[in-house]
Amino acid sequence: MRRAVCPGSFDPITNGHLDIIVRASRLFDEVVVAVGINKTKATLFTIDERMDFIRQAVRSHPDSPTNVIVDTSHGLLVDFCRVRGVQSIVKGLRAVSDFDYELQMAQMNNSLAGVETLFMSTNPQYAFLSSSLVKEVARYGGDVSGLVPDIVLKGLRDRSAS
Ligand code: ADP
């Protein structure tokens, strides 16, 4: 089975992430979305909330792919790949500024475990989009509808109302 992993913090998932996940699901038998657990990084949403948002966003997408699964990962991504039988990492590239770091990581992961990284160009519609920017705009009452799945929009509204 050809399996790929889409790793990230997904705090929260944006339409940019979702676009990459759904496009990857057309190329692989199975796509595992690996939500990273990093105890040193403060997040707005809990791991369960982030996973639930991803599952619901994938389900509500017009393609509604059935070959996407959501899991957690901690430690090295290549260890996750080994345990889960994943051969490829799929990353979205937004701009040249993403490239240096992503290239370095791809080369490290390949030298550690022979895992391949495939870069997918971001849908230009979402090239400016990041989870941190979405959180900042939402925090100050800006409209992020159209940039995040509906379930995330609701989550952000609930969070700022509390
Ligand atoms: P990290 O935890 O590495 O900061 P994120 O959760 O923000 O990562 O994003 C995970 C991955 O999703 C990124 O490494 C990138 O490959 C991809 N990504 C993030 N934002 C976008 C976007 N707007 N369009 C396409 N891909 C994106």
JSON list of C-alpha atoms and ligand atoms in Angstrom, two decimals:
[
{"chain": "A", "resi": 1, "resn": "MET", "atom": "CA", "xyz": [0.00, 0.00, 0.00]},
{"chain": "A", "resi": 2, "resn": "ARG", "atom": "CA", "xyz": [1.32, 3.43, -0.94]},
{"chain": "A", "resi": 3, "resn": "ARG", "atom": "CA", "xyz": [1.03, 5.59, 2.15]},
{"chain": "A", "resi": 4, "resn": "ALA", "atom": "CA", "xyz": [1.91, 9.23, 2.73]},
{"chain": "A", "resi": 5, "resn": "VAL", "atom": "CA", "xyz": [2.00, 11.34, 5.83]},
{"chain": "A", "resi": 6, "resn": "CYS", "atom": "CA", "xyz": [1.00, 15.03, 6.07]},
{"chain": "A", "resi": 7, "resn": "PRO", "atom": "CA", "xyz": [2.62, 16.22, 9.30]},
{"chain": "A", "resi": 8, "resn": "GLY", "atom": "CA", "xyz": [2.05, 19.43, 11.24]},
{"chain": "A", "resi": 9, "resn": "SER", "atom": "CA", "xyz": [0.65, 21.07, 14.34]},
{"chain": "A", "resi": 10, "resn": "PHE", "atom": "CA", "xyz": [-2.67, 21.92, 12.68]},
{"chain": "A", "resi": 11, "resn": "ASP", "atom": "CA", "xyz": [-3.46, 24.47, 15.38]},
{"chain": "A", "resi": 12, "resn": "PRO", "atom": "CA", "xyz": [-5.95, 24.75, 13.71]},
{"chain": "A", "resi": 13, "resn": "ILE", "atom": "CA", "xyz": [-6.25, 23.16, 10.25]},
{"chain": "A", "resi": 14, "resn": "THR", "atom": "CA", "xyz": [-6.71, 25.81, 7.51]},
{"chain": "A", "resi": 15, "resn": "ASN", "atom": "CA", "xyz": [-8.09, 25.49, 4.00]},
{"chain": "A", "resi": 16, "resn": "GLY", "atom": "CA", "xyz": [-4.45, 25.51, 2.83]},
{"chain": "A", "resi": 17, "resn": "HIS", "atom": "CA", "xyz": [-3.71, 22.34, 4.81]},
{"chain": "A", "resi": 18, "resn": "LEU", "atom": "CA", "xyz": [-6.99, 20.77, 3.72]},
{"chain": "A", "resi": 19, "resn": "ASP", "atom": "CA", "xyz": [-6.23, 21.42, 0.06]},
{"chain": "A", "resi": 20, "resn": "ILE", "atom": "CA", "xyz": [-2.87, 19.62, 0.36]},
{"chain": "A", "resi": 21, "resn": "ILE", "atom": "CA", "xyz": [-4.38, 16.67, 2.29]},
{"chain": "A", "resi": 22, "resn": "VAL", "atom": "CA", "xyz": [-7.20, 16.15, -0.23]},
{"chain": "A", "resi": 23, "resn": "ARG", "atom": "CA", "xyz": [-4.87, 16.45, -3.24]},
{"chain": "A", "resi": 24, "resn": "ALA", "atom": "CA", "xyz": [-2.47, 13.95, -1.61]},
{"chain": "A", "resi": 25, "resn": "SER", "atom": "CA", "xyz": [-5.39, 11.57, -1.05]},
{"chain": "A", "resi": 26, "resn": "ARG", "atom": "CA", "xyz": [-5.84, 11.36, -4.84]},
{"chain": "A", "resi": 27, "resn": "LEU", "atom": "CA", "xyz": [-2.24, 10.26, -5.29]},
{"chain": "A", "resi": 28, "resn": "PHE", "atom": "CA", "xyz": [-1.82, 7.73, -2.49]},
{"chain": "A", "resi": 29, "resn": "ASP", "atom": "CA", "xyz": [-3.76, 4.71, -1.27]},
{"chain": "A", "resi": 30, "resn": "GLU", "atom": "CA", "xyz": [-3.78, 6.15, 2.22]},
{"chain": "A", "resi": 31, "resn": "VAL", "atom": "CA", "xyz": [-2.89, 9.53, 3.72]},
{"chain": "A", "resi": 32, "resn": "VAL", "atom": "CA", "xyz": [-2.12, 9.77, 7.41]},
{"chain": "A", "resi": 33, "resn": "VAL", "atom": "CA", "xyz": [-2.45, 13.24, 8.86]},
{"chain": "A", "resi": 34, "resn": "ALA", "atom": "CA", "xyz": [0.02, 13.25, 11.76]},
{"chain": "A", "resi": 35, "resn": "VAL", "atom": "CA", "xyz": [-0.75, 15.84, 14.39]},
{"chain": "A", "resi": 36, "resn": "GLY", "atom": "CA", "xyz": [2.45, 16.57, 16.24]},
{"chain": "A", "resi": 37, "resn": "ILE", "atom": "CA", "xyz": [2.47, 16.51, 20.02]},
{"chain": "A", "resi": 38, "resn": "ASN", "atom": "CA", "xyz": [5.06, 18.99, 21.19]},
{"chain": "A", "resi": 39, "resn": "LYS", "atom": "CA", "xyz": [4.86, 19.59, 24.91]},
{"chain": "A", "resi": 40, "resn": "THR", "atom": "CA", "xyz": [7.07, 22.69, 24.70]},
{"chain": "A", "resi": 41, "resn": "LYS", "atom": "CA", "xyz": [4.81, 24.42, 22.17]},
{"chain": "A", "resi": 42, "resn": "ALA", "atom": "CA", "xyz": [1.71, 26.19, 23.52]},
{"chain": "A", "resi": 43, "resn": "THR", "atom": "CA", "xyz": [-1.32, 25.58, 21.33]},
{"chain": "A", "resi": 44, "resn": "LEU", "atom": "CA", "xyz": [-4.73, 27.24, 21.15]},
{"chain": "A", "resi": 45, "resn": "PHE", "atom": "CA", "xyz": [-6.58, 23.95, 20.62]},
{"chain": "A", "resi": 46, "resn": "THR", "atom": "CA", "xyz": [-6.07, 20.64, 22.39]},
{"chain": "A", "resi": 47, "resn": "ILE", "atom": "CA", "xyz": [-4.80, 17.64, 20.48]},
{"chain": "A", "resi": 48, "resn": "ASP", "atom": "CA", "xyz": [-8.32, 16.11, 20.50]},
{"chain": "A", "resi": 49, "resn": "GLU", "atom": "CA", "xyz": [-9.88, 19.32, 19.19]},
{"chain": "A", "resi": 50, "resn": "ARG", "atom": "CA", "xyz": [-7.28, 19.59, 16.42]},
{"chain": "A", "resi": 51, "resn": "MET", "atom": "CA", "xyz": [-7.83, 15.96, 15.38]},
{"chain": "A", "resi": 52, "resn": "ASP", "atom": "CA", "xyz": [-11.59, 16.36, 15.46]},
{"chain": "A", "resi": 53, "resn": "PHE", "atom": "CA", "xyz": [-11.40, 19.51, 13.29]},
{"chain": "A", "resi": 54, "resn": "ILE", "atom": "CA", "xyz": [-9.30, 17.63, 10.70]},
{"chain": "A", "resi": 55, "resn": "ARG", "atom": "CA", "xyz": [-11.67, 14.65, 10.61]},
{"chain": "A", "resi": 56, "resn": "GLN", "atom": "CA", "xyz": [-14.73, 16.85, 10.22]},
{"chain": "A", "resi": 57, "resn": "ALA", "atom": "CA", "xyz": [-13.06, 19.11, 7.65]},
{"chain": "A", "resi": 58, "resn": "VAL", "atom": "CA", "xyz": [-12.08, 16.11, 5.51]},
{"chain": "A", "resi": 59, "resn": "ARG", "atom": "CA", "xyz": [-15.56, 14.64, 5.81]},
{"chain": "A", "resi": 60, "resn": "SER", "atom": "CA", "xyz": [-17.20, 17.94, 4.80]},
{"chain": "A", "resi": 61, "resn": "HIS", "atom": "CA", "xyz": [-14.91, 18.51, 1.80]},
{"chain": "A", "resi": 62, "resn": "PRO", "atom": "CA", "xyz": [-16.71, 18.08, -1.56]},
{"chain": "A", "resi": 63, "resn": "ASP", "atom": "CA", "xyz": [-14.37, 15.14, -2.37]},
{"chain": "A", "resi": 64, "resn": "SER", "atom": "CA", "xyz": [-14.98, 13.59, 1.04]},
{"chain": "A", "resi": 65, "resn": "PRO", "atom": "CA", "xyz": [-12.00, 11.21, 0.69]},
{"chain": "A", "resi": 66, "resn": "THR", "atom": "CA", "xyz": [-12.29, 7.99, 2.66]},
{"chain": "A", "resi": 67, "resn": "ASN", "atom": "CA", "xyz": [-8.57, 7.16, 2.61]},
{"chain": "A", "resi": 68, "resn": "VAL", "atom": "CA", "xyz": [-7.48, 9.88, 5.05]},
{"chain": "A", "resi": 69, "resn": "ILE", "atom": "CA", "xyz": [-6.79, 8.93, 8.63]},
{"chain": "A", "resi": 70, "resn": "VAL", "atom": "CA", "xyz": [-5.79, 11.19, 11.49]},
{"chain": "A", "resi": 71, "resn": "ASP", "atom": "CA", "xyz": [-3.23, 10.19, 14.09]},
{"chain": "A", "resi": 72, "resn": "THR", "atom": "CA", "xyz": [-0.87, 11.76, 16.61]},
{"chain": "A", "resi": 73, "resn": "SER", "atom": "CA", "xyz": [2.89, 11.75, 16.36]},
{"chain": "A", "resi": 74, "resn": "HIS", "atom": "CA", "xyz": [5.60, 12.55, 18.84]},
{"chain": "A", "resi": 75, "resn": "GLY", "atom": "CA", "xyz": [9.31, 12.25, 18.46]},
{"chain": "A", "resi": 76, "resn": "LEU", "atom": "CA", "xyz": [10.93, 11.79, 15.10]},
{"chain": "A", "resi": 77, "resn": "LEU", "atom": "CA", "xyz": [8.67, 11.76, 12.07]},
{"chain": "A", "resi": 78, "resn": "VAL", "atom": "CA", "xyz": [10.83, 9.06, 10.47]},
{"chain": "A", "resi": 79, "resn": "ASP", "atom": "CA", "xyz": [10.09, 6.77, 13.44]},
{"chain": "A", "resi": 80, "resn": "PHE", "atom": "CA", "xyz": [6.39, 7.39, 12.90]},
{"chain": "A", "resi": 81, "resn": "CYS", "atom": "CA", "xyz": [6.87, 6.50, 9.23]},
{"chain": "A", "resi": 82, "resn": "ARG", "atom": "CA", "xyz": [8.70, 3.29, 10.08]},
{"chain": "A", "resi": 83, "resn": "VAL", "atom": "CA", "xyz": [6.06, 2.13, 12.56]},
{"chain": "A", "resi": 84, "resn": "ARG", "atom": "CA", "xyz": [3.11, 3.02, 10.30]},
{"chain": "A", "resi": 85, "resn": "GLY", "atom": "CA", "xyz": [4.65, 1.72, 7.05]},
{"chain": "A", "resi": 86, "resn": "VAL", "atom": "CA", "xyz": [4.67, 5.19, 5.46]},
{"chain": "A", "resi": 87, "resn": "GLN", "atom": "CA", "xyz": [7.07, 5.73, 2.55]},
{"chain": "A", "resi": 88, "resn": "SER", "atom": "CA", "xyz": [6.51, 9.41, 1.78]},
{"chain": "A", "resi": 89, "resn": "ILE", "atom": "CA", "xyz": [6.07, 12.73, 3.49]},
{"chain": "A", "resi": 90, "resn": "VAL", "atom": "CA", "xyz": [3.92, 15.29, 1.67]},
{"chain": "A", "resi": 91, "resn": "LYS", "atom": "CA", "xyz": [4.46, 18.97, 2.44]},
{"chain": "A", "resi": 92, "resn": "GLY", "atom": "CA", "xyz": [2.84, 22.05, 1.02]},
{"chain": "A", "resi": 93, "resn": "LEU", "atom": "CA", "xyz": [5.18, 24.81, -0.12]},
{"chain": "A", "resi": 94, "resn": "ARG", "atom": "CA", "xyz": [3.75, 28.30, 0.11]},
{"chain": "A", "resi": 95, "resn": "ALA", "atom": "CA", "xyz": [6.68, 30.49, -0.86]},
{"chain": "A", "resi": 96, "resn": "VAL", "atom": "CA", "xyz": [10.44, 30.41, -1.33]},
{"chain": "A", "resi": 97, "resn": "SER", "atom": "CA", "xyz": [10.73, 31.32, 2.33]},
{"chain": "A", "resi": 98, "resn": "ASP", "atom": "CA", "xyz": [9.42, 27.83, 3.23]},
{"chain": "A", "resi": 99, "resn": "PHE", "atom": "CA", "xyz": [11.94, 26.17, 0.99]},
{"chain": "A", "resi": 100, "resn": "ASP", "atom": "CA", "xyz": [15.29, 26.39, 2.82]},
{"chain": "A", "resi": 101, "resn": "TYR", "atom": "CA", "xyz": [14.02, 24.81, 6.01]},
{"chain": "A", "resi": 102, "resn": "GLU", "atom": "CA", "xyz": [11.85, 22.24, 4.24]},
{"chain": "A", "resi": 103, "resn": "LEU", "atom": "CA", "xyz": [14.73, 21.16, 2.00]},
{"chain": "A", "resi": 104, "resn": "GLN", "atom": "CA", "xyz": [17.00, 20.71, 5.00]},
{"chain": "A", "resi": 105, "resn": "MET", "atom": "CA", "xyz": [14.38, 18.63, 6.79]},
{"chain": "A", "resi": 106, "resn": "ALA", "atom": "CA", "xyz": [13.66, 16.54, 3.69]},
{"chain": "A", "resi": 107, "resn": "GLN", "atom": "CA", "xyz": [17.35, 15.77, 3.30]},
{"chain": "A", "resi": 108, "resn": "MET", "atom": "CA", "xyz": [17.72, 14.92, 6.98]},
{"chain": "A", "resi": 109, "resn": "ASN", "atom": "CA", "xyz": [14.71, 12.57, 6.90]},
{"chain": "A", "resi": 110, "resn": "ASN", "atom": "CA", "xyz": [16.03, 10.91, 3.78]},
{"chain": "A", "resi": 111, "resn": "SER", "atom": "CA", "xyz": [19.46, 10.39, 5.28]},
{"chain": "A", "resi": 112, "resn": "LEU", "atom": "CA", "xyz": [18.01, 9.10, 8.58]},
{"chain": "A", "resi": 113, "resn": "ALA", "atom": "CA", "xyz": [15.61, 6.57, 7.12]},
{"chain": "A", "resi": 114, "resn": "GLY", "atom": "CA", "xyz": [15.34, 6.80, 3.34]},
{"chain": "A", "resi": 115, "resn": "VAL", "atom": "CA", "xyz": [11.92, 8.42, 3.60]},
{"chain": "A", "resi": 116, "resn": "GLU", "atom": "CA", "xyz": [11.08, 10.57, 0.56]},
{"chain": "A", "resi": 117, "resn": "THR", "atom": "CA", "xyz": [9.54, 14.04, 0.86]},
{"chain": "A", "resi": 118, "resn": "LEU", "atom": "CA", "xyz": [7.28, 15.31, -1.90]},
{"chain": "A", "resi": 119, "resn": "PHE", "atom": "CA", "xyz": [6.52, 19.01, -2.13]},
{"chain": "A", "resi": 120, "resn": "MET", "atom": "CA", "xyz": [3.17, 20.11, -3.40]},
{"chain": "A", "resi": 121, "resn": "SER", "atom": "CA", "xyz": [2.66, 23.68, -4.54]},
{"chain": "A", "resi": 122, "resn": "THR", "atom": "CA", "xyz": [0.08, 25.50, -2.53]},
{"chain": "A", "resi": 123, "resn": "ASN", "atom": "CA", "xyz": [-3.13, 26.52, -4.15]},
{"chain": "A", "resi": 124, "resn": "PRO", "atom": "CA", "xyz": [-2.39, 30.24, -4.82]},
{"chain": "A", "resi": 125, "resn": "GLN", "atom": "CA", "xyz": [-5.69, 31.04, -3.14]},
{"chain": "A", "resi": 126, "resn": "TYR", "atom": "CA", "xyz": [-4.16, 29.93, 0.17]},
{"chain": "A", "resi": 127, "resn": "ALA", "atom": "CA", "xyz": [-0.51, 30.89, -0.31]},
{"chain": "A", "resi": 128, "resn": "PHE", "atom": "CA", "xyz": [-0.63, 33.62, 2.35]},
{"chain": "A", "resi": 129, "resn": "LEU", "atom": "CA", "xyz": [-2.37, 31.42, 4.88]},
{"chain": "A", "resi": 130, "resn": "SER", "atom": "CA", "xyz": [-0.90, 30.09, 8.11]},
{"chain": "A", "resi": 131, "resn": "SER", "atom": "CA", "xyz": [-2.48, 28.83, 11.32]},
{"chain": "A", "resi": 132, "resn": "SER", "atom": "CA", "xyz": [-0.77, 31.53, 13.36]},
{"chain": "A", "resi": 133, "resn": "LEU", "atom": "CA", "xyz": [-2.03, 34.35, 11.14]},
{"chain": "A", "resi": 134, "resn": "VAL", "atom": "CA", "xyz": [-5.55, 32.92, 11.20]},
{"chain": "A", "resi": 135, "resn": "LYS", "atom": "CA", "xyz": [-5.46, 32.82, 15.02]},
{"chain": "A", "resi": 136, "resn": "GLU", "atom": "CA", "xyz": [-4.19, 36.38, 15.22]},
{"chain": "A", "resi": 137, "resn": "VAL", "atom": "CA", "xyz": [-6.80, 37.76, 12.83]},
{"chain": "A", "resi": 138, "resn": "ALA", "atom": "CA", "xyz": [-9.58, 35.82, 14.59]},
{"chain": "A", "resi": 139, "resn": "ARG", "atom": "CA", "xyz": [-8.43, 37.00, 18.01]},
{"chain": "A", "resi": 140, "resn": "TYR", "atom": "CA", "xyz": [-8.96, 40.61, 16.98]},
{"chain": "A", "resi": 141, "resn": "GLY", "atom": "CA", "xyz": [-12.35, 39.89, 15.46]},
{"chain": "A", "resi": 142, "resn": "GLY", "atom": "CA", "xyz": [-11.29, 39.68, 11.80]},
{"chain": "A", "resi": 143, "resn": "ASP", "atom": "CA", "xyz": [-13.27, 37.57, 9.35]},
{"chain": "A", "resi": 144, "resn": "VAL", "atom": "CA", "xyz": [-11.51, 34.30, 8.56]},
{"chain": "A", "resi": 145, "resn": "SER", "atom": "CA", "xyz": [-14.44, 32.57, 6.88]},
{"chain": "A", "resi": 146, "resn": "GLY", "atom": "CA", "xyz": [-13.30, 31.12, 3.57]},
{"chain": "A", "resi": 147, "resn": "LEU", "atom": "CA", "xyz": [-9.82, 30.56, 5.02]},
{"chain": "A", "resi": 148, "resn": "VAL", "atom": "CA", "xyz": [-10.64, 27.77, 7.43]},
{"chain": "A", "resi": 149, "resn": "PRO", "atom": "CA", "xyz": [-13.19, 24.92, 7.43]},
{"chain": "A", "resi": 150, "resn": "ASP", "atom": "CA", "xyz": [-16.58, 25.80, 8.99]},
{"chain": "A", "resi": 151, "resn": "ILE", "atom": "CA", "xyz": [-15.93, 23.64, 12.03]},
{"chain": "A", "resi": 152, "resn": "VAL", "atom": "CA", "xyz": [-12.74, 25.63, 12.75]},
{"chain": "A", "resi": 153, "resn": "LEU", "atom": "CA", "xyz": [-14.58, 28.91, 12.28]},
{"chain": "A", "resi": 154, "resn": "LYS", "atom": "CA", "xyz": [-17.00, 27.77, 14.96]},
{"chain": "A", "resi": 155, "resn": "GLY", "atom": "CA", "xyz": [-14.12, 26.67, 17.22]},
{"chain": "A", "resi": 156, "resn": "LEU", "atom": "CA", "xyz": [-12.40, 30.04, 16.87]},
{"chain": "A", "resi": 157, "resn": "ARG", "atom": "CA", "xyz": [-15.64, 31.90, 17.61]},
{"chain": "A", "resi": 158, "resn": "ASP", "atom": "CA", "xyz": [-16.33, 29.75, 20.69]},
{"chain": "A", "resi": 159, "resn": "ARG", "atom": "CA", "xyz": [-12.79, 30.34, 21.89]},
{"chain": "A", "resi": 160, "resn": "SER", "atom": "CA", "xyz": [-12.92, 34.11, 21.55]},
{"chain": "A", "resi": 161, "resn": "ALA", "atom": "CA", "xyz": [-16.37, 34.24, 23.17]},
{"chain": "A", "resi": 162, "resn": "SER", "atom": "CA", "xyz": [-15.12, 32.39, 26.26]},
{"chain": "B", "resi": 1, "resn": "ADP", "atom": "P1", "xyz": [4.19, 23.42, 11.71]},
{"chain": "B", "resi": 1, "resn": "ADP", "atom": "O1", "xyz": [3.67, 22.70, 12.88]},
{"chain": "B", "resi": 1, "resn": "ADP", "atom": "O2", "xyz": [5.34, 22.75, 11.03]},
{"chain": "B", "resi": 1, "resn": "ADP", "atom": "O3", "xyz": [4.33, 24.90, 11.88]},
{"chain": "B", "resi": 1, "resn": "ADP", "atom": "P2", "xyz": [1.66, 23.63, 10.35]},
{"chain": "B", "resi": 1, "resn": "ADP", "atom": "O4", "xyz": [0.72, 22.82, 11.17]},
{"chain": "B", "resi": 1, "resn": "ADP", "atom": "O5", "xyz": [1.41, 25.11, 10.36]},
{"chain": "B", "resi": 1, "resn": "ADP", "atom": "O6", "xyz": [3.13, 23.25, 10.59]},
{"chain": "B", "resi": 1, "resn": "ADP", "atom": "O7", "xyz": [1.58, 23.15, 8.84]},
{"chain": "B", "resi": 1, "resn": "ADP", "atom": "C1", "xyz": [1.97, 21.85, 8.51]},
{"chain": "B", "resi": 1, "resn": "ADP", "atom": "C2", "xyz": [2.39, 21.77, 7.08]},
{"chain": "B", "resi": 1, "resn": "ADP", "atom": "O8", "xyz": [1.29, 22.10, 6.26]},
{"chain": "B", "resi": 1, "resn": "ADP", "atom": "C3", "xyz": [3.47, 22.76, 6.69]},
{"chain": "B", "resi": 1, "resn": "ADP", "atom": "O9", "xyz": [4.73, 22.24, 6.92]},
{"chain": "B", "resi": 1, "resn": "ADP", "atom": "C4", "xyz": [3.22, 22.94, 5.24]},
{"chain": "B", "resi": 1, "resn": "ADP", "atom": "O10", "xyz": [3.80, 21.89, 4.51]},
{"chain": "B", "resi": 1, "resn": "ADP", "atom": "C5", "xyz": [1.73, 22.79, 5.12]},
{"chain": "B", "resi": 1, "resn": "ADP", "atom": "N1", "xyz": [1.03, 24.08, 5.07]},
{"chain": "B", "resi": 1, "resn": "ADP", "atom": "C6", "xyz": [0.81, 24.98, 6.03]},
{"chain": "B", "resi": 1, "resn": "ADP", "atom": "N2", "xyz": [0.08, 26.01, 5.59]},
{"chain": "B", "resi": 1, "resn": "ADP", "atom": "C7", "xyz": [-0.18, 25.76, 4.30]},
{"chain": "B", "resi": 1, "resn": "ADP", "atom": "C8", "xyz": [-0.88, 26.45, 3.26]},
{"chain": "B", "resi": 1, "resn": "ADP", "atom": "N3", "xyz": [-1.46, 27.63, 3.46]},
{"chain": "B", "resi": 1, "resn": "ADP", "atom": "N4", "xyz": [-0.93, 25.87, 2.05]},
{"chain": "B", "resi": 1, "resn": "ADP", "atom": "C9", "xyz": [-0.33, 24.68, 1.85]},
{"chain": "B", "resi": 1, "resn": "ADP", "atom": "N5", "xyz": [0.35, 23.99, 2.75]},
{"chain": "B", "resi": 1, "resn": "ADP", "atom": "C10", "xyz": [0.43, 24.51, 3.96]}
]
